[in-house]
mmCIF file of C-alpha atoms in Angstrom:
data_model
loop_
_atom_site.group_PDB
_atom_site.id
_atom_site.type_symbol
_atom_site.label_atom_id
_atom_site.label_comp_id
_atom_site.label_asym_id
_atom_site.label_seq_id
_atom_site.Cartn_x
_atom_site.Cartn_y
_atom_site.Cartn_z
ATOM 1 C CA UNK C 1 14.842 56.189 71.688
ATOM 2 C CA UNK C 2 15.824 59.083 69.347
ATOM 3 C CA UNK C 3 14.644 62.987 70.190
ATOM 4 C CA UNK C 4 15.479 66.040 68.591
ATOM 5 C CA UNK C 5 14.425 69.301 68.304
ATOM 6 C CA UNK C 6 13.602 71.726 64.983
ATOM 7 C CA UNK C 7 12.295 74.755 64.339
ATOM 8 C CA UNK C 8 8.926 75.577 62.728
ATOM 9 C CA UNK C 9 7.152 78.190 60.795
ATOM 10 C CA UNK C 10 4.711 79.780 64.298
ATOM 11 C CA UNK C 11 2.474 81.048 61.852
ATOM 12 C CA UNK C 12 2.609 78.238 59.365
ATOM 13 C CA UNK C 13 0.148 75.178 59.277
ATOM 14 C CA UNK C 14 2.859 72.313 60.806
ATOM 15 C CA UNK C 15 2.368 74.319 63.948
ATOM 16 C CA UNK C 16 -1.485 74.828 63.762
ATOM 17 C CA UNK C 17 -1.938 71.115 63.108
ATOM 18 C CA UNK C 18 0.618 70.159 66.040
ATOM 19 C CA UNK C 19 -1.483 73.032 68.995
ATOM 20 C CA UNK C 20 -4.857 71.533 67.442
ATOM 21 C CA UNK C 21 -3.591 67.998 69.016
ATOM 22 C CA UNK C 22 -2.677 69.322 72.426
ATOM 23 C CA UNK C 23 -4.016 70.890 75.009
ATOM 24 C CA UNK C 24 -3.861 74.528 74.623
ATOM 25 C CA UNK C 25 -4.366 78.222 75.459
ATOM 26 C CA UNK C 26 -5.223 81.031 72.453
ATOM 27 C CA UNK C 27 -1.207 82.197 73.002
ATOM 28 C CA UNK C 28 -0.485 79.357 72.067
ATOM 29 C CA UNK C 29 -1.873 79.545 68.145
ATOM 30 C CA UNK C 30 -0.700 80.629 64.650
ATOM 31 C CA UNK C 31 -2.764 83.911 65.810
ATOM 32 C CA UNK C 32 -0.780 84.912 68.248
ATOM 33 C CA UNK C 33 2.154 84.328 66.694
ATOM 34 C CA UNK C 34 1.135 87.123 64.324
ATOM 35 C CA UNK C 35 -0.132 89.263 66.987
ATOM 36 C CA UNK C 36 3.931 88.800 68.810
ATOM 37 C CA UNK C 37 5.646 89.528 65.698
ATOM 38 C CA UNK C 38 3.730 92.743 64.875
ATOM 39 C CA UNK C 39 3.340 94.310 69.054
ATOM 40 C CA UNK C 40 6.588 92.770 70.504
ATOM 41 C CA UNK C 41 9.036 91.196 68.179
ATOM 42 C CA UNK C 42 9.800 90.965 65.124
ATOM 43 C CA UNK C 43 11.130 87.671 65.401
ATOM 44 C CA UNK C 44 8.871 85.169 66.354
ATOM 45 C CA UNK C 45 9.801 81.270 66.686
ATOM 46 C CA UNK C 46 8.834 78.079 67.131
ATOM 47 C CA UNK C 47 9.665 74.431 67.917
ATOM 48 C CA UNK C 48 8.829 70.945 68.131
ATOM 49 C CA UNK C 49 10.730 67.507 69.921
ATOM 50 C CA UNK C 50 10.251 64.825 68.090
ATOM 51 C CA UNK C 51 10.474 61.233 70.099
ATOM 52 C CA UNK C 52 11.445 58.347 67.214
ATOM 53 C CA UNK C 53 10.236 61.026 64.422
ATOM 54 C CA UNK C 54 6.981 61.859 66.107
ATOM 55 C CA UNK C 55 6.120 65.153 67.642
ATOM 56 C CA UNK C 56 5.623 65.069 71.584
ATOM 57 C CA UNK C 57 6.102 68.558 72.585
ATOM 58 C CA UNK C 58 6.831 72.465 71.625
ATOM 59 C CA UNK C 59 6.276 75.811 72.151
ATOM 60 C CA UNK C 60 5.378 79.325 70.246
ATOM 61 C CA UNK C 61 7.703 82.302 71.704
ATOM 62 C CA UNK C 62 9.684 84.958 70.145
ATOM 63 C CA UNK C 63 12.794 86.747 70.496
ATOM 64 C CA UNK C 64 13.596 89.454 72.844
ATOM 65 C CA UNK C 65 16.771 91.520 71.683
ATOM 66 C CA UNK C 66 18.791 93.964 73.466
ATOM 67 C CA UNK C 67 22.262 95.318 72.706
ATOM 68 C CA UNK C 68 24.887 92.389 72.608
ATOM 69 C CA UNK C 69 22.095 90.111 73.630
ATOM 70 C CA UNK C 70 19.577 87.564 72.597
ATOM 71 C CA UNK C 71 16.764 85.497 74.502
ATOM 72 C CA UNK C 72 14.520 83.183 73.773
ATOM 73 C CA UNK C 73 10.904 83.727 75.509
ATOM 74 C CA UNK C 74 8.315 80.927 75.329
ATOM 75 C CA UNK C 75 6.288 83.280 75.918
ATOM 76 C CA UNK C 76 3.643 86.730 76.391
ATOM 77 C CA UNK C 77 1.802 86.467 78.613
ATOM 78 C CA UNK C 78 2.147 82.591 79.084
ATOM 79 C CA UNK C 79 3.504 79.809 77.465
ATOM 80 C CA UNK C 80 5.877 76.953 78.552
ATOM 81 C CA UNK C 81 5.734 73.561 76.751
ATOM 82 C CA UNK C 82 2.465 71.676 75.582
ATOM 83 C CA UNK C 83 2.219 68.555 74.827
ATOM 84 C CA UNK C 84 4.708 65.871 76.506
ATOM 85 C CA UNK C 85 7.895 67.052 77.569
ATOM 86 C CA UNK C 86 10.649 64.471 77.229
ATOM 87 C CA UNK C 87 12.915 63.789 80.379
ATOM 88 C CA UNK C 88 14.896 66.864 82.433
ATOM 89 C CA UNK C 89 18.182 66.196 80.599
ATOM 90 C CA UNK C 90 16.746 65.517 77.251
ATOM 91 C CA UNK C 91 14.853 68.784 77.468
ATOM 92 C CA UNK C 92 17.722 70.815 78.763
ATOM 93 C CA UNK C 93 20.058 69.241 76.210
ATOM 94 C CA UNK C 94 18.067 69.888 73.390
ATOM 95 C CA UNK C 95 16.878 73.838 74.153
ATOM 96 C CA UNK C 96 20.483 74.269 75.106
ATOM 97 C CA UNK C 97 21.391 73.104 71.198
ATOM 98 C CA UNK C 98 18.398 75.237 70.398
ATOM 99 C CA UNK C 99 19.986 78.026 72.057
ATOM 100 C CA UNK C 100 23.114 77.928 70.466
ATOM 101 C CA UNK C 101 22.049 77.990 67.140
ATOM 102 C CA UNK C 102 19.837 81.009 67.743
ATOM 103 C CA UNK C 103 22.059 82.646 69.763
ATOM 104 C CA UNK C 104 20.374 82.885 72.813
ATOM 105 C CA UNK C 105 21.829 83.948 76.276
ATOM 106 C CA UNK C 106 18.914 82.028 77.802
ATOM 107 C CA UNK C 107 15.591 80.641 77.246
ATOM 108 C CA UNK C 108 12.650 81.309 79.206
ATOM 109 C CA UNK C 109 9.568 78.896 79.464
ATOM 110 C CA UNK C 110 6.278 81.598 80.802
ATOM 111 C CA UNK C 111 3.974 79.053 83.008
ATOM 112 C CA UNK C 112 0.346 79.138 82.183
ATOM 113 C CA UNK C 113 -2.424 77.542 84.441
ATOM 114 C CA UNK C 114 -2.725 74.220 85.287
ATOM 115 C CA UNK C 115 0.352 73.335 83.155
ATOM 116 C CA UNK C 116 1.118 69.427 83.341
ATOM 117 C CA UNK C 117 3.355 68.728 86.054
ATOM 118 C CA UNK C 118 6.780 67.419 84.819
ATOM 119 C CA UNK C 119 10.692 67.313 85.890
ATOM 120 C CA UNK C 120 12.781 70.295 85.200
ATOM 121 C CA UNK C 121 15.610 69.531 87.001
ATOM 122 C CA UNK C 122 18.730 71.927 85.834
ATOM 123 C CA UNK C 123 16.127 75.084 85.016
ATOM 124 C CA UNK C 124 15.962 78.041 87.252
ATOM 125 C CA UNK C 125 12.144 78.345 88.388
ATOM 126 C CA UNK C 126 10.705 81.228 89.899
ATOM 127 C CA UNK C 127 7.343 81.059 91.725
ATOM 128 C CA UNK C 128 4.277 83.032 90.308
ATOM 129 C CA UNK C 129 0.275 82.970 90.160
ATOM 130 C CA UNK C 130 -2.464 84.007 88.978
ATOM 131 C CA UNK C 131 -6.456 84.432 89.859
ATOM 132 C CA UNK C 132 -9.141 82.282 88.180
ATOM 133 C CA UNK C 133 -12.742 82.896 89.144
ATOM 134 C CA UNK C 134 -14.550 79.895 88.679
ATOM 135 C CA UNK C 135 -17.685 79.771 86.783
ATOM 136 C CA UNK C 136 -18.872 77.095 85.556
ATOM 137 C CA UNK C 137 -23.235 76.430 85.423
ATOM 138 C CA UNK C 138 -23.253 79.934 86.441
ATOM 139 C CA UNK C 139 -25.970 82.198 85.119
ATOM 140 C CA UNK C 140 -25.802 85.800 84.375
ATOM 141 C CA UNK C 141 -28.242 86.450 87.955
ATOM 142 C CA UNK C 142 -26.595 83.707 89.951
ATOM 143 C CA UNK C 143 -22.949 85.548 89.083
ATOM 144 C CA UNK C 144 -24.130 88.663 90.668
ATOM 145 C CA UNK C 145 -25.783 87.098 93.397
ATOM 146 C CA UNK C 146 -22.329 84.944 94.287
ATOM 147 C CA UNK C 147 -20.688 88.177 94.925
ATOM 148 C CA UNK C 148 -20.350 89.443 98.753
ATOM 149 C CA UNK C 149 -22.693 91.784 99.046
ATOM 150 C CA UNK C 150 -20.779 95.144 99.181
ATOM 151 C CA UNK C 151 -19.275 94.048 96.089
ATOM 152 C CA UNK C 152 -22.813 94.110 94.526
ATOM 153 C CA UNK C 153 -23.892 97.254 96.345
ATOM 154 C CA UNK C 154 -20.473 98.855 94.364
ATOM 155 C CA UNK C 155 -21.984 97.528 91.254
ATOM 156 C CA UNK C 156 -25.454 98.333 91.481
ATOM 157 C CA UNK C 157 -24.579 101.686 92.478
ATOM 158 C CA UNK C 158 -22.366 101.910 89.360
ATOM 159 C CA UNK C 159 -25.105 101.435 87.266
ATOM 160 C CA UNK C 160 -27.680 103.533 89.005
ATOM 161 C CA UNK C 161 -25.130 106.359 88.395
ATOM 162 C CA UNK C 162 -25.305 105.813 84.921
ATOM 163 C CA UNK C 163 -22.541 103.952 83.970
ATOM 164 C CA UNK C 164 -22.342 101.621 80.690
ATOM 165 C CA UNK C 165 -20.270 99.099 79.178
ATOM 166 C CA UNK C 166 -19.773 98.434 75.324
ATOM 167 C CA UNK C 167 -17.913 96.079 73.086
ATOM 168 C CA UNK C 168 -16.368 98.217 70.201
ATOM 169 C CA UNK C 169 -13.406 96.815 68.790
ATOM 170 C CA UNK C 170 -12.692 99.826 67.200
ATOM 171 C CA UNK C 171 -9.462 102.514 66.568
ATOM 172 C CA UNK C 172 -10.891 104.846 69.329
ATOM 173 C CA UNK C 173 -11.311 102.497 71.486
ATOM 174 C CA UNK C 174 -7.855 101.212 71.360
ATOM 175 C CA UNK C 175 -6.740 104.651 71.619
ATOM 176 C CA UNK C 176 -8.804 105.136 75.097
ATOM 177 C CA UNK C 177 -7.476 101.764 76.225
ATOM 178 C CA UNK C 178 -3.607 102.908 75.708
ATOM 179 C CA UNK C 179 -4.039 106.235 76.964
ATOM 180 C CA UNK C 180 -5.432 104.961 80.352
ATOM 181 C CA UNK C 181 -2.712 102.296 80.373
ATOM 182 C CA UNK C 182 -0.133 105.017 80.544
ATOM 183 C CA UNK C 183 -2.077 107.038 82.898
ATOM 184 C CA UNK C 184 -2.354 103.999 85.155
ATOM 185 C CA UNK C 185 1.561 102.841 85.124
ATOM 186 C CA UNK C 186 2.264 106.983 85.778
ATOM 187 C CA UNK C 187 -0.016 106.536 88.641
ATOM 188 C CA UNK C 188 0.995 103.607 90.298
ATOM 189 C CA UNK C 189 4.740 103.558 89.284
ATOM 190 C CA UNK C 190 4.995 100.429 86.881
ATOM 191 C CA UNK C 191 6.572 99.824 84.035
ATOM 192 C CA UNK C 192 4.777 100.808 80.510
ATOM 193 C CA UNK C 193 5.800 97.834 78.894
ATOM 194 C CA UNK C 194 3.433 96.999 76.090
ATOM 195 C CA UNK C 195 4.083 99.037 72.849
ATOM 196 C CA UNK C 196 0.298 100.112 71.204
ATOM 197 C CA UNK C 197 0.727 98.415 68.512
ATOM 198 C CA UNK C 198 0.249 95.236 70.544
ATOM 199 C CA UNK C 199 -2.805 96.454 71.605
ATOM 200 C CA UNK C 200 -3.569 96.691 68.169
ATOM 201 C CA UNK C 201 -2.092 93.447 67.135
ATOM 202 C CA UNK C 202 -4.343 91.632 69.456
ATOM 203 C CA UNK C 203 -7.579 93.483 68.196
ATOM 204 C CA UNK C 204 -7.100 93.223 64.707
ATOM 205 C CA UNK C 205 -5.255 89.314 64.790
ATOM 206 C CA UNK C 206 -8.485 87.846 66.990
ATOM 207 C CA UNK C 207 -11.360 89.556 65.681
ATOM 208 C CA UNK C 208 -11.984 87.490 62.881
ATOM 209 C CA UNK C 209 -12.461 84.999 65.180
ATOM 210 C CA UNK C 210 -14.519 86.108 67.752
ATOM 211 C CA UNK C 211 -11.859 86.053 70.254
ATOM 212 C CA UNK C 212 -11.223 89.449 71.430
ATOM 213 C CA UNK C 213 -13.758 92.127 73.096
ATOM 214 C CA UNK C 214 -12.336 95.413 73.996
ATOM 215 C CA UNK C 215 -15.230 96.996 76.002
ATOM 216 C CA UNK C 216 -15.419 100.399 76.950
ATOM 217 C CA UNK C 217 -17.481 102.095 80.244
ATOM 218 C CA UNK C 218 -19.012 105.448 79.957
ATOM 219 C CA UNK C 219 -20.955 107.854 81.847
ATOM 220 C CA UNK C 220 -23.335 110.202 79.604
ATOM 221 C CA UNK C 221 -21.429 109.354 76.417
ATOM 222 C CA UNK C 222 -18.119 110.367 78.208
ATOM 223 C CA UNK C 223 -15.276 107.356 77.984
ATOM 224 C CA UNK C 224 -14.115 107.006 81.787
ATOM 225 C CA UNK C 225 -12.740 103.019 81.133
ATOM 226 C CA UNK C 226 -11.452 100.157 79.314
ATOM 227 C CA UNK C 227 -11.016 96.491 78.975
ATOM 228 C CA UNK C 228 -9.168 94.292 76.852
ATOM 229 C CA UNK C 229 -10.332 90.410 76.675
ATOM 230 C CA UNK C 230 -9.148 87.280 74.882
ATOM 231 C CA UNK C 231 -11.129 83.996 74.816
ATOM 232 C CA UNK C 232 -9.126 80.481 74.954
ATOM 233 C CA UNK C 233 -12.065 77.309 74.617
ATOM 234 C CA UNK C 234 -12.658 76.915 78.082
ATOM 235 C CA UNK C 235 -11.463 80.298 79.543
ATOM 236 C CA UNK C 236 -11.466 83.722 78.897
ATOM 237 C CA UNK C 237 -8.549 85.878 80.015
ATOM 238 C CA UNK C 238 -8.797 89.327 81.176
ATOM 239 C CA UNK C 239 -5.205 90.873 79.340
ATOM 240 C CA UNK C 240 -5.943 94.600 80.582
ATOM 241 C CA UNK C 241 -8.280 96.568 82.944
ATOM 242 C CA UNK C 242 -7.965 100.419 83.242
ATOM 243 C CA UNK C 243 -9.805 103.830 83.715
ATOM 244 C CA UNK C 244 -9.420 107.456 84.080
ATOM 245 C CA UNK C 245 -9.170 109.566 87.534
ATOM 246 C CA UNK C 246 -12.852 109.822 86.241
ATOM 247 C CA UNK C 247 -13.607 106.532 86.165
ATOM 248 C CA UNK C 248 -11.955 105.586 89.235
ATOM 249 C CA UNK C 249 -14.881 107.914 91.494
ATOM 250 C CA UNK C 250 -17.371 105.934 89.211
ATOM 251 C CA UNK C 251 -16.203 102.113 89.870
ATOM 252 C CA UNK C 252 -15.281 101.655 86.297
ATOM 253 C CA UNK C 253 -12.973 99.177 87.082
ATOM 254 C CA UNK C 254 -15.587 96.887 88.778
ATOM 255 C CA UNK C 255 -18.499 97.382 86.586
ATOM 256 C CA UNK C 256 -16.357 96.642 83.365
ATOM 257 C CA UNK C 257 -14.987 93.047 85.177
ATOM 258 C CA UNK C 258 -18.560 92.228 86.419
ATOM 259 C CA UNK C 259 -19.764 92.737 82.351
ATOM 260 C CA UNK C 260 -16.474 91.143 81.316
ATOM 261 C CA UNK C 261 -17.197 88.113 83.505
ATOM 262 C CA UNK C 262 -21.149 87.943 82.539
ATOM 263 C CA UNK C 263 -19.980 87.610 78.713
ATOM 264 C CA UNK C 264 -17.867 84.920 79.771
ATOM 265 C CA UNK C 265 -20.945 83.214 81.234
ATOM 266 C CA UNK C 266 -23.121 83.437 78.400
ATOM 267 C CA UNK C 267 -20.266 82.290 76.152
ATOM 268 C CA UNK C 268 -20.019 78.489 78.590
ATOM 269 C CA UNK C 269 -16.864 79.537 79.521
ATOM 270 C CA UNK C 270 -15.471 76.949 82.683
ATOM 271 C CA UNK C 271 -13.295 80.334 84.281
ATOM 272 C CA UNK C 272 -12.070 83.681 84.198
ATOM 273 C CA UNK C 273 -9.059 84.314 84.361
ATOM 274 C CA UNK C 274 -8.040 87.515 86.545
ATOM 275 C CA UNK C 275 -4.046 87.334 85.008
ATOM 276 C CA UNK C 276 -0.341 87.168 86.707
ATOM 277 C CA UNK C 277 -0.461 90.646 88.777
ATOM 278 C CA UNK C 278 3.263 90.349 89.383
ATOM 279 C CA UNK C 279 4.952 89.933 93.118
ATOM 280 C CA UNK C 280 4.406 93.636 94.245
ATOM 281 C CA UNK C 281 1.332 94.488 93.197
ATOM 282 C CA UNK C 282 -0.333 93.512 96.167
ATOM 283 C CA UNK C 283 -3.309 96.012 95.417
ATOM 284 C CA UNK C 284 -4.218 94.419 92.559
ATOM 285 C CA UNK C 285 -3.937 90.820 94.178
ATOM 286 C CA UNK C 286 -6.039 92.205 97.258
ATOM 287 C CA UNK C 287 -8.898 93.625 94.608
ATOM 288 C CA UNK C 288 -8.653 89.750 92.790
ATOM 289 C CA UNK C 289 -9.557 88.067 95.700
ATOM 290 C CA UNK C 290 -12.114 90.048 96.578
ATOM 291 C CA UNK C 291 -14.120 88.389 93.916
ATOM 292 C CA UNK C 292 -13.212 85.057 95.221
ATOM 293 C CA UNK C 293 -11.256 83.835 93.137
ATOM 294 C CA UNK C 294 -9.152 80.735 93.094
ATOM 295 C CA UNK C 295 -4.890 81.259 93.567
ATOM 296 C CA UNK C 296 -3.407 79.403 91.089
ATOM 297 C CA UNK C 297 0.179 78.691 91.148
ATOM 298 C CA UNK C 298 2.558 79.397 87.997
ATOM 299 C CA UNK C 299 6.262 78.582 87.796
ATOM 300 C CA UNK C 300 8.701 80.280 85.150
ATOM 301 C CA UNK C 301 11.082 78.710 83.903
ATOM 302 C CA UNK C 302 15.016 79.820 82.652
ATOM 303 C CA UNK C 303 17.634 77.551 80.998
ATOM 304 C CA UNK C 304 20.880 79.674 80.749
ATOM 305 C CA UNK C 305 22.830 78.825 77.602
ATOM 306 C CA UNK C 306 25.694 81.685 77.790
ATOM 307 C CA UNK C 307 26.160 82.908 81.722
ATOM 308 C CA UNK C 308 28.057 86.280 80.651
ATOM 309 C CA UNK C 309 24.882 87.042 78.309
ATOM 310 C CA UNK C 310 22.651 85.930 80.284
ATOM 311 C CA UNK C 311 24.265 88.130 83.587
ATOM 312 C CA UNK C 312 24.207 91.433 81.143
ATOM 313 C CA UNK C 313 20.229 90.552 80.702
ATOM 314 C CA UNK C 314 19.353 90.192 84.216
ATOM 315 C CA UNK C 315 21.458 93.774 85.064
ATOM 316 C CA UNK C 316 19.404 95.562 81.991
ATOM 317 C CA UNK C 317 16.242 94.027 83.237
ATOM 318 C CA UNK C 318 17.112 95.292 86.303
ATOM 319 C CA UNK C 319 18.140 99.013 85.513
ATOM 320 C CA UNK C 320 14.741 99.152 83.531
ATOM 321 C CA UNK C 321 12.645 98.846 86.570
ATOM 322 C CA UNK C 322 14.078 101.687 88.427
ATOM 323 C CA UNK C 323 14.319 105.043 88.290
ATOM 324 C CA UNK C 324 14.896 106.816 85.293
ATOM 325 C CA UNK C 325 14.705 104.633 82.880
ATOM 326 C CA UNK C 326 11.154 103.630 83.853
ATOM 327 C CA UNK C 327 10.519 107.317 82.945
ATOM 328 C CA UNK C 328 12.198 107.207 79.838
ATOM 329 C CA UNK C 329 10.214 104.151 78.810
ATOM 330 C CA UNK C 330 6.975 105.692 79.961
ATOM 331 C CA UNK C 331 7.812 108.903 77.779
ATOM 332 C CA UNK C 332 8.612 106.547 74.754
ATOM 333 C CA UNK C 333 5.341 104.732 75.005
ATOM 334 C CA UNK C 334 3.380 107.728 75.562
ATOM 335 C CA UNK C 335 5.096 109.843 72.296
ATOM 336 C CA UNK C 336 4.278 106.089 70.017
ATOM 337 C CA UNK C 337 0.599 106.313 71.015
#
């Protein structure tokens, strides 16, 4: 049995008619390939194992650069392998050749939910999850009512008080959206990672489509709120969720996931998905389950291909989460919006 591994055009139809075989998410498509290269990369890749000359497997990812160093990332905000991964050491031998010729100091595989189980023996993994709200033969009334009740007094006070939600798609709503992103990671202390032209990216690559509604809450025409949403077949994914010190007294947050949710409904979608919150954000976890959701486990994947590289990554990685280089990449964002 002969495997190897190529690279393909992740924009180009080989790889379209390859994700339209498999099971799939929407970051896994041509699209977002276009949506990576323009609001995180300019590099974008992607590649396919062949099995006796027939495709079994591949991924969509791009490349993350930083001085003296190169990596491979399968890829924002999942991705991993679809289709049918061949054997641990086939896999490993063949990303590692992969790796070389593209330089990379390591490649990482993103899990995504229920990803099919399989052997990858000689990978680092690192535990994660996410939330998925199941909601399937739901209606629009029987959502609300499957809510614990002070979660549908918060609501119903919401919009009592006035508060609305709208899809708009539009430049100033993107521009609302980014704003209270920064205000947010200022506020809680995380790291401003997402450039606004990603924002953008995902807007303007999904809307021919029908796959994207950015939906903003206000309160007597004033903007308190935002809410970024992309829509695999069978799920729709909640990417971001923010509001103003405003919209915070009016439960922005809450009424913009209950609308978020009820579009989902309408649209026969199976889930929701609440996304990765990251290990120490246990607010955000806590405020996730509260809508009784289902945990369900991720694991992320790393194949080193150069250790020295790969050890000058993990120590920039590292230096950008603290102190004050988060505030130097908070005052970049903020001066590129």
């Amino acid at each position: 049995m002969t495997r190897s591994i190529r690279e393909v055009d992740p924009a180009g139809p080989e790889w379209a008619s390859f994700v339209a075989g498999a099971d799939h998410l929407v970051f896994h498509e041509p699209e977002w390939a276009k949506v990576m290269g323009r609001g995180i990369s300019d590099e974008t890749c992607a590649f396919i194992i062949d099995e006796d000359g027939k495709p079994i497997c591949g991924s969509l990812g791009v490349v993350v650069k930083a001085p003296l160093v190169r990596l491979g990332y399968f890829s924002y905000p999942y991705g991993g392998l679809i289709g049918n991964p061949p054997p641990a050491n086939d896999l490993a031998r063949l990303l590692k050749e992969l790796g070389k010729r593209k330089r990379f100091a390591q490649i990482q595989l993103v899990g995504y939910p229920h990803e099919p189980a399989h052997d990858y023996s000689g990978f680092t993994q690192a535990a994660d999850q996410t939330n998925i709200l199941n909601i399937e033969g739901l209606t629009p009334e029987s959502l609300l009512a499957s809510y614990k009740r002070v979660r549908r007094q918060e609501i119903n006070r919401a919009f009592k008080r006035g508060v609305k939600v709208e899809v708009r798609n539009d430049d100033e709503s993107m521009g609302l959206l980014y704003s209270y992103y920064l205000d947010t990671m200022s506020r809680t202390g995380g790291i401003a990672r997402y450039k606004p032209e990603l924002i953008r990216s995902i807007v303007e690559e999904l809307k021919p489509t029908n796959r994207v509604r950015l939906s903003v809450a206000h309160v007597d025409g004033q903007p308190i709120g935002a809410m970024l949403v992309v829509d695999s077949e069978s799920i729709s994914h909640g990417l971001v969720l923010v509001s103003s010190q405003e919209g915070r007294k009016y439960e922005a947050n809450k009424v913009l996931l209950h609308t978020a949710v009820e579009d989902a409904v309408r649209a026969g979608k199976l889930g929701f998905d609440f996304m990765p919150s990251g290990q120490s954000a246990k607010g955000v976890s806590q405020f996730k389950s509260m809508w009784h959701t289902d945990e369900v486990p991720l694991v992320h994947r790393t194949l080193v291909v150069q250790p020295m590289r790969a050890l000058m990554w993990r120590t920039m990685l590292g230096a950008a989460k603290r102190w004050p280089m988060r505030n130097l990449i908070a005052l970049k964002r903020s001066k590129s919006r």
